mmCIF file of C-alpha atoms and ligand atoms in Angstrom:
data_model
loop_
_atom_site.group_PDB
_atom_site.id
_atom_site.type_symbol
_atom_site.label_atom_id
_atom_site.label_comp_id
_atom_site.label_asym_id
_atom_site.label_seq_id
_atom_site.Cartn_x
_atom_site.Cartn_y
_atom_site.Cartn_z
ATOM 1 C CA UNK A 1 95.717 77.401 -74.321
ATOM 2 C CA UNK A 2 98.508 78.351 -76.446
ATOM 3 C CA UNK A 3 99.419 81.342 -78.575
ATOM 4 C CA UNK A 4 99.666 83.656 -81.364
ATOM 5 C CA UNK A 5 102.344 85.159 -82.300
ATOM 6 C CA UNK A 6 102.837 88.330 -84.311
ATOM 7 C CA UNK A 7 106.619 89.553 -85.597
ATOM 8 C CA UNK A 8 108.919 91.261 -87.710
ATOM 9 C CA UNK A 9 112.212 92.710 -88.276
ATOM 10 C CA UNK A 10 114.031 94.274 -90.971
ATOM 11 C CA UNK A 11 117.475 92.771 -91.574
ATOM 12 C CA UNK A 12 119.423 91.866 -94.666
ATOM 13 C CA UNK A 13 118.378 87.902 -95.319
ATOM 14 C CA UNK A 14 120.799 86.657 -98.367
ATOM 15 C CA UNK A 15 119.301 83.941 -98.970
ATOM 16 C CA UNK A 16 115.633 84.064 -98.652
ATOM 17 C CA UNK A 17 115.086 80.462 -100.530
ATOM 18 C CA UNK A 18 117.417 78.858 -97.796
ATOM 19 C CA UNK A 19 115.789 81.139 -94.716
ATOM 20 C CA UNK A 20 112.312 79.829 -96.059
ATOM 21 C CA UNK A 21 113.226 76.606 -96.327
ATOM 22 C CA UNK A 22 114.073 76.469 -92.761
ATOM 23 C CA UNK A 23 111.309 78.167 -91.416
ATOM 24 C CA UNK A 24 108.730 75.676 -93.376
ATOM 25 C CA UNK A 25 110.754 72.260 -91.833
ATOM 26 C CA UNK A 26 110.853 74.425 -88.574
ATOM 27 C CA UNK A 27 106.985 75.458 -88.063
ATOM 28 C CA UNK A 28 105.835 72.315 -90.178
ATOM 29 C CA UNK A 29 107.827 70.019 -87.320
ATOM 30 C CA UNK A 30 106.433 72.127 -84.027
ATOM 31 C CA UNK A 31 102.930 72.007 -85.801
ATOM 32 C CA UNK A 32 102.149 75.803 -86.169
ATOM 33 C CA UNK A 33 99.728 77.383 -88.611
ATOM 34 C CA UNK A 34 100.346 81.079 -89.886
ATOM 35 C CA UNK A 35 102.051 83.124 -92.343
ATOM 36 C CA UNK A 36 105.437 83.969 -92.919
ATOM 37 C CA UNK A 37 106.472 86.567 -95.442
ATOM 38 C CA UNK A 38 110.432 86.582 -96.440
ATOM 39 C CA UNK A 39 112.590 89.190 -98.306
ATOM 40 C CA UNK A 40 115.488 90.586 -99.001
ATOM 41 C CA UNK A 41 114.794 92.902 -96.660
ATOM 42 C CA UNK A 42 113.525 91.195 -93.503
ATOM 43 C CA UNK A 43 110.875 88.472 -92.051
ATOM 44 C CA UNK A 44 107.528 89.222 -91.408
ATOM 45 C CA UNK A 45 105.253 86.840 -89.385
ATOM 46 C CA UNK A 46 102.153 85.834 -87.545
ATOM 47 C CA UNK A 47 101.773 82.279 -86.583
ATOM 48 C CA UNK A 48 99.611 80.179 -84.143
ATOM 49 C CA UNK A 49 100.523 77.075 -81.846
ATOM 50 C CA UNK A 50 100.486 75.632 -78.384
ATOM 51 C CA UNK A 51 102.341 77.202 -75.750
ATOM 52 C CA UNK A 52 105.119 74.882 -76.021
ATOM 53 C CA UNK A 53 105.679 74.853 -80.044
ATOM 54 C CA UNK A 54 105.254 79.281 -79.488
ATOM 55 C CA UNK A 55 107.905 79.019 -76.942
ATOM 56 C CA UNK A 56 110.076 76.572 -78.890
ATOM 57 C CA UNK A 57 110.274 78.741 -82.087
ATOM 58 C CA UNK A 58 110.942 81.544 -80.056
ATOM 59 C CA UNK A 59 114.228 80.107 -78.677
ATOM 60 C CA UNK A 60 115.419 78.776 -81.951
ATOM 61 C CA UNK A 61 114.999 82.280 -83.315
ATOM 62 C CA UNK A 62 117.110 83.736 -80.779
ATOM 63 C CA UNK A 63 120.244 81.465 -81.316
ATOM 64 C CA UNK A 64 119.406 82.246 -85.212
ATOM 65 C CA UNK A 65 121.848 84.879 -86.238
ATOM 66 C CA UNK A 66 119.591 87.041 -88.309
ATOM 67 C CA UNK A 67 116.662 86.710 -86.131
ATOM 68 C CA UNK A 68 117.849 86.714 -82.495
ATOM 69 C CA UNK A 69 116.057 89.617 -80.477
ATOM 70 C CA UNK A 70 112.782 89.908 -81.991
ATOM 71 C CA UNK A 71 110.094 91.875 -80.408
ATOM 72 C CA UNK A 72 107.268 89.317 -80.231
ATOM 73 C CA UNK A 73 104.013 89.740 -79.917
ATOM 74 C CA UNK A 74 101.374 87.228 -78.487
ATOM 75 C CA UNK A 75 97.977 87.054 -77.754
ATOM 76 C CA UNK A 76 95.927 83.815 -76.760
ATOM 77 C CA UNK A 77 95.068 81.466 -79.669
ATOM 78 C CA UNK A 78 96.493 78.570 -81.532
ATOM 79 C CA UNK A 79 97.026 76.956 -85.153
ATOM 80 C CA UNK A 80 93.303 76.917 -85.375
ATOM 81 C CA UNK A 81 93.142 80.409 -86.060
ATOM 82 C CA UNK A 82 95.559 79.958 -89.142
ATOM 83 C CA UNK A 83 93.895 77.561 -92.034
ATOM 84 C CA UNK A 84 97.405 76.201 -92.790
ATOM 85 C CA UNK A 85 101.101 77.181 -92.596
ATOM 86 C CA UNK A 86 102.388 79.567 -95.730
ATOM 87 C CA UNK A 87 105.987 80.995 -95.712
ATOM 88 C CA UNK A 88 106.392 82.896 -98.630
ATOM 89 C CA UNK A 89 108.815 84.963 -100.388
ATOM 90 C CA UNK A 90 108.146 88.280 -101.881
ATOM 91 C CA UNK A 91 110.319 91.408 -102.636
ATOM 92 C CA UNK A 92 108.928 93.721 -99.587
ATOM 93 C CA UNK A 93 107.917 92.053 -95.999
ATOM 94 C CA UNK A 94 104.965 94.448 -96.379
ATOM 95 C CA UNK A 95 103.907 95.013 -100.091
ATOM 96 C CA UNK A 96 104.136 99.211 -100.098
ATOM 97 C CA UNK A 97 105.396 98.801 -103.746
ATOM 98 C CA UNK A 98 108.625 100.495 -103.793
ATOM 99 C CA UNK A 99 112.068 98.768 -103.589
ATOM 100 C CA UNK A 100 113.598 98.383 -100.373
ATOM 101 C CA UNK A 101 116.953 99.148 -101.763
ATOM 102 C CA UNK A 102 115.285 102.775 -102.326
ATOM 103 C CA UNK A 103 113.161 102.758 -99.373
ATOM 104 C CA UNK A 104 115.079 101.316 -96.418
ATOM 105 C CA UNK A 105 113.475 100.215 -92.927
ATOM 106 C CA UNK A 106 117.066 101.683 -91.731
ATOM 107 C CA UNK A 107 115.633 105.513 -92.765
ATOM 108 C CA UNK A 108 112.838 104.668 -90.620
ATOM 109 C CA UNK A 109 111.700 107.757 -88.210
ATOM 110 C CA UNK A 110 112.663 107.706 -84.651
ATOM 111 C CA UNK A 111 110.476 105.435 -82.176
ATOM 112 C CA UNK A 112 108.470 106.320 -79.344
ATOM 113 C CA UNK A 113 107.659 103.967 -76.454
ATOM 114 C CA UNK A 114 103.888 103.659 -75.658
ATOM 115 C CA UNK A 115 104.239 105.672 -72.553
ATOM 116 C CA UNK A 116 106.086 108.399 -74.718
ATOM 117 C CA UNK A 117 103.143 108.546 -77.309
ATOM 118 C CA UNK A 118 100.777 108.915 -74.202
ATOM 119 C CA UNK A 119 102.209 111.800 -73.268
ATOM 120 C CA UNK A 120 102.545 113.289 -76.735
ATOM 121 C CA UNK A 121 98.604 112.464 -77.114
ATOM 122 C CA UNK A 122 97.899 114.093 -73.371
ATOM 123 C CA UNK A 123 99.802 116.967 -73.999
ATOM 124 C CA UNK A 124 98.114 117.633 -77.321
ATOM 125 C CA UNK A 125 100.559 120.216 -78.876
ATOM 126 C CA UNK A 126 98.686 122.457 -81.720
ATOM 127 C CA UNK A 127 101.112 121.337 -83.965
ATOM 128 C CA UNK A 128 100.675 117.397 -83.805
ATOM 129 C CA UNK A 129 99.314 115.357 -86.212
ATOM 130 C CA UNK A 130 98.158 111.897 -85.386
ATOM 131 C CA UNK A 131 98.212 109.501 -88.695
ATOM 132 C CA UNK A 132 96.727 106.197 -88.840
ATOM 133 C CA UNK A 133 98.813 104.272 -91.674
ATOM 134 C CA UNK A 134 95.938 101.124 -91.950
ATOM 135 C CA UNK A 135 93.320 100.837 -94.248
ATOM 136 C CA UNK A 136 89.979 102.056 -93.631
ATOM 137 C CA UNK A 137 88.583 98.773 -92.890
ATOM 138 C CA UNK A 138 91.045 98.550 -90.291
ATOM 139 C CA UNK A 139 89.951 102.203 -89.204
ATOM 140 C CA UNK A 140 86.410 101.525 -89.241
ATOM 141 C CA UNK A 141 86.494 99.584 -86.030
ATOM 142 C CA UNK A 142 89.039 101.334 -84.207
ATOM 143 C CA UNK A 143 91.849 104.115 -83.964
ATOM 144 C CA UNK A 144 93.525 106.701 -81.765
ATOM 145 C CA UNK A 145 91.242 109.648 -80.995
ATOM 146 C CA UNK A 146 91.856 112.639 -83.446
ATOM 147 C CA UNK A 147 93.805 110.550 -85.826
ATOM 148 C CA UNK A 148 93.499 111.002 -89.653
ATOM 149 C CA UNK A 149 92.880 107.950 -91.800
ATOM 150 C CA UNK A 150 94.690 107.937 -95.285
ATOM 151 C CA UNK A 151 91.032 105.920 -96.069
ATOM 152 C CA UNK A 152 93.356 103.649 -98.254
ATOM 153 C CA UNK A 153 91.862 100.196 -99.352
ATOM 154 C CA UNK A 154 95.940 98.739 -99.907
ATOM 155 C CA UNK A 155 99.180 99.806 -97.887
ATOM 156 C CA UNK A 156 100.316 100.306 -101.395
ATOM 157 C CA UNK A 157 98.449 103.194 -101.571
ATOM 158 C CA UNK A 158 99.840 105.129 -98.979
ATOM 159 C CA UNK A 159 102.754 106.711 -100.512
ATOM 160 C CA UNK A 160 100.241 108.351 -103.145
ATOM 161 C CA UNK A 161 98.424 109.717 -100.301
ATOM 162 C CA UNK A 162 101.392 111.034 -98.677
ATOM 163 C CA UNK A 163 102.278 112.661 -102.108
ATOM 164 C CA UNK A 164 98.536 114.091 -102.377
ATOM 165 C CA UNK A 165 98.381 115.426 -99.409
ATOM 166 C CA UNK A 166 101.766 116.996 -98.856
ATOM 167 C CA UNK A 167 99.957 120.016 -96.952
ATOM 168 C CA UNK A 168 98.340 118.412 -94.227
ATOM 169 C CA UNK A 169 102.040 117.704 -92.781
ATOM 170 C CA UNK A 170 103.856 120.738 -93.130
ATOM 171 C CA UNK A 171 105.721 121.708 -90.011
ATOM 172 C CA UNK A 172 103.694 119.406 -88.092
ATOM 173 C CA UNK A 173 104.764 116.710 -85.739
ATOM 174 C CA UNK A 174 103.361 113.539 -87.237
ATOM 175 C CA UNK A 175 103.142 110.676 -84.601
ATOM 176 C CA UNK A 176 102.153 108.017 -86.195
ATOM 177 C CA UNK A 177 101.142 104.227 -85.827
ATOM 178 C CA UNK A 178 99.791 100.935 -87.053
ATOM 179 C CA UNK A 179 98.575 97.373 -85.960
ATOM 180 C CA UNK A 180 102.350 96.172 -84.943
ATOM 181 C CA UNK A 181 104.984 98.202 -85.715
ATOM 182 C CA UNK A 182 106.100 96.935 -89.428
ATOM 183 C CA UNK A 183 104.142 99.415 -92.136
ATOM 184 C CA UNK A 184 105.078 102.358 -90.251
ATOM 185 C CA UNK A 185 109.069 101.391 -89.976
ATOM 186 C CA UNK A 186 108.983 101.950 -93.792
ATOM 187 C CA UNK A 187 105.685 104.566 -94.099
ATOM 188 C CA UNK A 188 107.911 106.635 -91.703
ATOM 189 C CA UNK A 189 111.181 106.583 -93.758
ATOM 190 C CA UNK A 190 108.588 107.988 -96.870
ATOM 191 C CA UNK A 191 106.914 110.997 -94.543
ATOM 192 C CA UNK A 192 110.451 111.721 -93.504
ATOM 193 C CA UNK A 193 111.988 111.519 -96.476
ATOM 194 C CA UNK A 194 109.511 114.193 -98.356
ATOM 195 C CA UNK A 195 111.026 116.893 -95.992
ATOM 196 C CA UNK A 196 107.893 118.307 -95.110
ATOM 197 C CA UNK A 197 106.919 117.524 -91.477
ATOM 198 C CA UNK A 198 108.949 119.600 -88.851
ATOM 199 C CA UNK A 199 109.246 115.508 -86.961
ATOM 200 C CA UNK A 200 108.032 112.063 -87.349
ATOM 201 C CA UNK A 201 107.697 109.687 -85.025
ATOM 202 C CA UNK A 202 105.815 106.187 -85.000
ATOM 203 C CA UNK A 203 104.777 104.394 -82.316
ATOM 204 C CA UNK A 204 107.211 101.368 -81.500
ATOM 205 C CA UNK A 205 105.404 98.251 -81.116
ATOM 206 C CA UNK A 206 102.381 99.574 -82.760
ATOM 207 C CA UNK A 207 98.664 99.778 -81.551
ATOM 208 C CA UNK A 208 99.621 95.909 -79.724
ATOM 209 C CA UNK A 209 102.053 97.521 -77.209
ATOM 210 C CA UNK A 210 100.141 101.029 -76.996
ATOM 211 C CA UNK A 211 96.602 99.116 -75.199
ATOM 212 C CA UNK A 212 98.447 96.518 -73.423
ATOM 213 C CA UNK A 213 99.725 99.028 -71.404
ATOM 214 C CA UNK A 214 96.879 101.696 -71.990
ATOM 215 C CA UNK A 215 93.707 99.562 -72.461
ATOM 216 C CA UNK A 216 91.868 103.035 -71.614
ATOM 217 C CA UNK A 217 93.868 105.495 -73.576
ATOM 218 C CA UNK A 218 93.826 106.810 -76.631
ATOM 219 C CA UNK A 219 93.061 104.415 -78.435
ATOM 220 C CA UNK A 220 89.151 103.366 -79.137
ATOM 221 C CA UNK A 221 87.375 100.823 -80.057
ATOM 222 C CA UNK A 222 88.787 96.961 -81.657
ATOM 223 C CA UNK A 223 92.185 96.195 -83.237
ATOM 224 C CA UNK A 224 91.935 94.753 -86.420
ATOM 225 C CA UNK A 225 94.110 91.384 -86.540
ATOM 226 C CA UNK A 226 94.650 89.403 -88.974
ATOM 227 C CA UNK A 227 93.810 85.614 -87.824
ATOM 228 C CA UNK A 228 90.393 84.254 -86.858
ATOM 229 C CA UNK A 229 89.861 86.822 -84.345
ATOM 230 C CA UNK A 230 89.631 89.498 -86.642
ATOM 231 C CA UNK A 231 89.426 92.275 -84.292
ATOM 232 C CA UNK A 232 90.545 92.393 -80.762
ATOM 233 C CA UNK A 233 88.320 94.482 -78.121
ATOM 234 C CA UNK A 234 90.304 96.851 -76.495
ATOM 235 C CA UNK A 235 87.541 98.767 -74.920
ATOM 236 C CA UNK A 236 83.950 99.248 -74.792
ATOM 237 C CA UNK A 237 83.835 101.909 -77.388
ATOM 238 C CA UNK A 238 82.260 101.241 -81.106
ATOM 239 C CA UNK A 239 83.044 103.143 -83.987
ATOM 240 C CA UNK A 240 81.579 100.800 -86.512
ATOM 241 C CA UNK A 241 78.477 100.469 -87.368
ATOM 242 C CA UNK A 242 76.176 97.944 -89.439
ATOM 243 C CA UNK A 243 76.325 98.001 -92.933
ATOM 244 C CA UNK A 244 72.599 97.180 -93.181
ATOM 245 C CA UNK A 245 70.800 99.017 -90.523
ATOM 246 C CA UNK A 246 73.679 101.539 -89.345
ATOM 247 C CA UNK A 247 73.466 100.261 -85.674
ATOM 248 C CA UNK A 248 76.940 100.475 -83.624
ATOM 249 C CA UNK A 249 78.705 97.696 -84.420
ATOM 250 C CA UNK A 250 82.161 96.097 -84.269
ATOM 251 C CA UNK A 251 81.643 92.745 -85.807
ATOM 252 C CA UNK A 252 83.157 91.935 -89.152
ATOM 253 C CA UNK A 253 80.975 88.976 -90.967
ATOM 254 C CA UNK A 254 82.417 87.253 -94.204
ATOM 255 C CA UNK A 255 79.766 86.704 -96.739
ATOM 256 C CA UNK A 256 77.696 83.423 -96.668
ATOM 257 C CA UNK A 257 78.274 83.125 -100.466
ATOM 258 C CA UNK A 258 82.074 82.190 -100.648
ATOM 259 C CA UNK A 259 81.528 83.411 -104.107
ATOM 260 C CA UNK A 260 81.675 86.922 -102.815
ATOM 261 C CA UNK A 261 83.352 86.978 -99.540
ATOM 262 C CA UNK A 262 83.008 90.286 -98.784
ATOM 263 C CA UNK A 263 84.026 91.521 -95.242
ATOM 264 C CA UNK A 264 80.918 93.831 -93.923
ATOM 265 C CA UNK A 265 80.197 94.818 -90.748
ATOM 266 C CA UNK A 266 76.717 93.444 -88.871
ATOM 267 C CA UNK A 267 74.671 93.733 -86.371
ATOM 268 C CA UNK A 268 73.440 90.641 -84.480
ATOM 269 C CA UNK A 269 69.515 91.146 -86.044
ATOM 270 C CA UNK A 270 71.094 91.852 -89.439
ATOM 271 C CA UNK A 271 73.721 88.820 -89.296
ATOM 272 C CA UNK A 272 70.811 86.382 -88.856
ATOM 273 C CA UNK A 273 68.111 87.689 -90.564
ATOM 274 C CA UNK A 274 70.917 87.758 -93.990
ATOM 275 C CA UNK A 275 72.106 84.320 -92.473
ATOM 276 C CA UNK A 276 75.415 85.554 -92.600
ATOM 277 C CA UNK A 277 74.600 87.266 -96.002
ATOM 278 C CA UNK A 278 76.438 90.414 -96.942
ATOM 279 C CA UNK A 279 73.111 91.470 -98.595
ATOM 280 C CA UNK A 280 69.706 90.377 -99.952
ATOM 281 C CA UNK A 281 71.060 89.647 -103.562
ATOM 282 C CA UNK A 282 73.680 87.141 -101.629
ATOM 283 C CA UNK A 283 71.121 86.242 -99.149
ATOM 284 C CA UNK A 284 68.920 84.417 -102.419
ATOM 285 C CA UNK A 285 71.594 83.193 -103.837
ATOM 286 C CA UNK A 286 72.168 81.134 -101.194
ATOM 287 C CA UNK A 287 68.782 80.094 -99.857
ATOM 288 C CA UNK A 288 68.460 79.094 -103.732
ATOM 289 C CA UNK A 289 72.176 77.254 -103.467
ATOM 290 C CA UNK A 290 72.959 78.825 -107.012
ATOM 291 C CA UNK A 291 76.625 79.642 -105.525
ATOM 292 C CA UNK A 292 78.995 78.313 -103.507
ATOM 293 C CA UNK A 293 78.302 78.252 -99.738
ATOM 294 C CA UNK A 294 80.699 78.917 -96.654
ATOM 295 C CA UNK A 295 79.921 76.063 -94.769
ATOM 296 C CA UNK A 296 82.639 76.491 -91.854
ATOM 297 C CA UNK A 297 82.367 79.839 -89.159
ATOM 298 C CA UNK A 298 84.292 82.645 -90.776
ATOM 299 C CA UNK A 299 85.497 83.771 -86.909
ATOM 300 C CA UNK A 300 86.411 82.792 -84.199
ATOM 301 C CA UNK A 301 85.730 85.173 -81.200
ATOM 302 C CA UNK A 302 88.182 85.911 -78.957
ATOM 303 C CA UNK A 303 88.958 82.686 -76.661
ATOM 304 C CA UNK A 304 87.972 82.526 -73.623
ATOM 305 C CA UNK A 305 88.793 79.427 -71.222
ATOM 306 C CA UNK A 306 85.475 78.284 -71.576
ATOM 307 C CA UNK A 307 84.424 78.838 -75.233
ATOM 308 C CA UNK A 308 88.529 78.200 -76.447
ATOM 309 C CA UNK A 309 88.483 74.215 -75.976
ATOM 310 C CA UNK A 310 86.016 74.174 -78.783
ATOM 311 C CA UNK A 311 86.683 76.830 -81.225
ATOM 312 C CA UNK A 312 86.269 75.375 -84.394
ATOM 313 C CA UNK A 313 88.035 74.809 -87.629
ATOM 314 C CA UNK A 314 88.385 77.729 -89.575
ATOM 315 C CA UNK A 315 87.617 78.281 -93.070
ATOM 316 C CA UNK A 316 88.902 81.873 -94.131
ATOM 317 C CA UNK A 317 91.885 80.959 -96.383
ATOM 318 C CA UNK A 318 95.096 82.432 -96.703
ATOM 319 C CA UNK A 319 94.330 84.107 -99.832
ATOM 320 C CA UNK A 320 91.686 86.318 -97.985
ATOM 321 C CA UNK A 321 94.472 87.391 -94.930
ATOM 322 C CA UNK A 322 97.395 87.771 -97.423
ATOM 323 C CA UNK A 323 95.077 90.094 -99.337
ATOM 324 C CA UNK A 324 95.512 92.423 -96.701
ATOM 325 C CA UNK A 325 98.359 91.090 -94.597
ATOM 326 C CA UNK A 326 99.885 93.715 -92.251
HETATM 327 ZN ZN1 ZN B 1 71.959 95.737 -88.594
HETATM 328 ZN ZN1 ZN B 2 77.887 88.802 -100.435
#
């Protein structure tokens, strides 16, 4: 089995052209899939290989002088769970749409360790606020108990609902957290910024670090990810629910049509009576093959040794992740 691995880190690249141009040759030659997103202001990654290519890129990272002593991530997968290998550059690592020389990862709000936030939660002060910086898709399927959502669509839009709702911070403590780490090293800087909250914190190593460590905390439900997984179970709790026939459910299905691709939730029963349909207008549309259909599996469930050998090709493509790349 090999891996997935899921990065970041804010530091002053010069030359993003040259740094991309590396990292393509690099991955390209150790055969991982993924995405890499380069600025000015940092790298910002999630790519997929066998165990030796993961390890490989790890150790030419650390004798990299930017990039040496990254924090990263893995979970079990490989370059199946990518379609292909994109390294891009762009102005912010994570599009918030505000220039990082006026927002700087370097204003970020002070970190807390997992075991920190865990305490925080337990002890429950009156005055702490717990704020989920995802979207709500992301939120649909799982969060931190009494957390607020900022029900945002785009990370773009969470400054404007930091602006909007100015109020619900006001000498609070604000703890707050996201898939990995990244949007709230910069989301933190903004809350912290306005001069409102009494503290901010974020959680360091995001929702990732938080249930390795506390699979049975706080935190309920899946993690949204952002390869063929598309949500990780962290416990047996389910906060989604069917967009057909409102029964619990976790599991994100993309659209049969590829015309639409829309990202619902489903139940089993709905999933195959719709064939995979996002709803009865799509359902006819394919049964009548007027539109394009998705031919490939839009998932692939979380390996296990058995089922992993044989996980198939996947067809979501990059467009669809980058859409809403973390
Ligand atoms: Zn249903
Ligand atoms: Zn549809």
């Amino acid at each position: 089995m090999g891996k997935i691995l899921l990065f970041y880190k804010y530091v002053d690249v010069q030359d993003p052209e040259a740094v991309a141009a590396w990292q393509r040759s690099l991955c390209t030659e150790l055969g991982l899939s993924g995405r890499i997103i380069l600025a000015t202001e940092g790298i910002n990654g999630t790519l997929g290989g066998s165990d030796e290519a993961t390890d490989e890129y790890i150790k030419q990272m650390n004798v990299h002088q930017l990039f040496k002593n990254i924090d990263f991530k893995t979970a079990p997968g490989d370059e199946r769970f990518f379609p292909r290998l994109r390294v891009m550059i762009k102005k912010e690592i994570v599009i918030m749409g505000i220039d990082p020389t006026t927002l700087k990862a370097s204003d970020s709000a002070p970190y807390v360790t997992p075991e920190e936030a865990h305490e925080i939660i337990k002890n429950g002060s009156k005055d702490l606020v717990i704020l989920d910086t995802r979207n709500e898709y992301e939120i649909e399927i799982g969060t931190f108990e009494n957390s607020i959502s900022p029900k945002t669509r785009y990370f773009r839009e969470f400054p404007a609902y930091i602006d909007n709702n100015l109020e619900t911070f006001a000498d609070k403590e604000v703890l707050m957290f996201c898939t990995g780490g990244v949007r709230c090293e910069r989301a933190s800087a903004y809350l912290k910024n306005k001069g409102v909250a009494k503290k901010v914190m974020h959680i360091q190593g995001g929702i990732h670090r938080y249930v390795e460590q506390f699979p049975d905390g706080f935190f309920k439900g899946s993690n949204y990810v952002f390869d063929a997984r598309v949500s990780q179970k962290v416990n047996d709790v389910v906060l989604g629910s069917c967009s057909q026939c409102s029964t619990p459910s976790d599991y994100y299905v993309n659209c049969k049509n590829a015309e639409c691709n829309n990202q619902f939730l489903s139940c089993e029963t709905c999933k195959n009576q719709l064939q995979e349909s996002c709803s009865k207008e799509c359902s006819e549309l394919v049964d009548t093959q007027k539109v394009v259909i998705r031919t490939k599996p839009s998932r692939i469930d979380p390996p296990s040794p058995s089922t992993f050998a044989d996980a198939p090709v996947l067809w979501r493509d990059c467009a669809t992740l980058e859409k809403k790349s973390d």
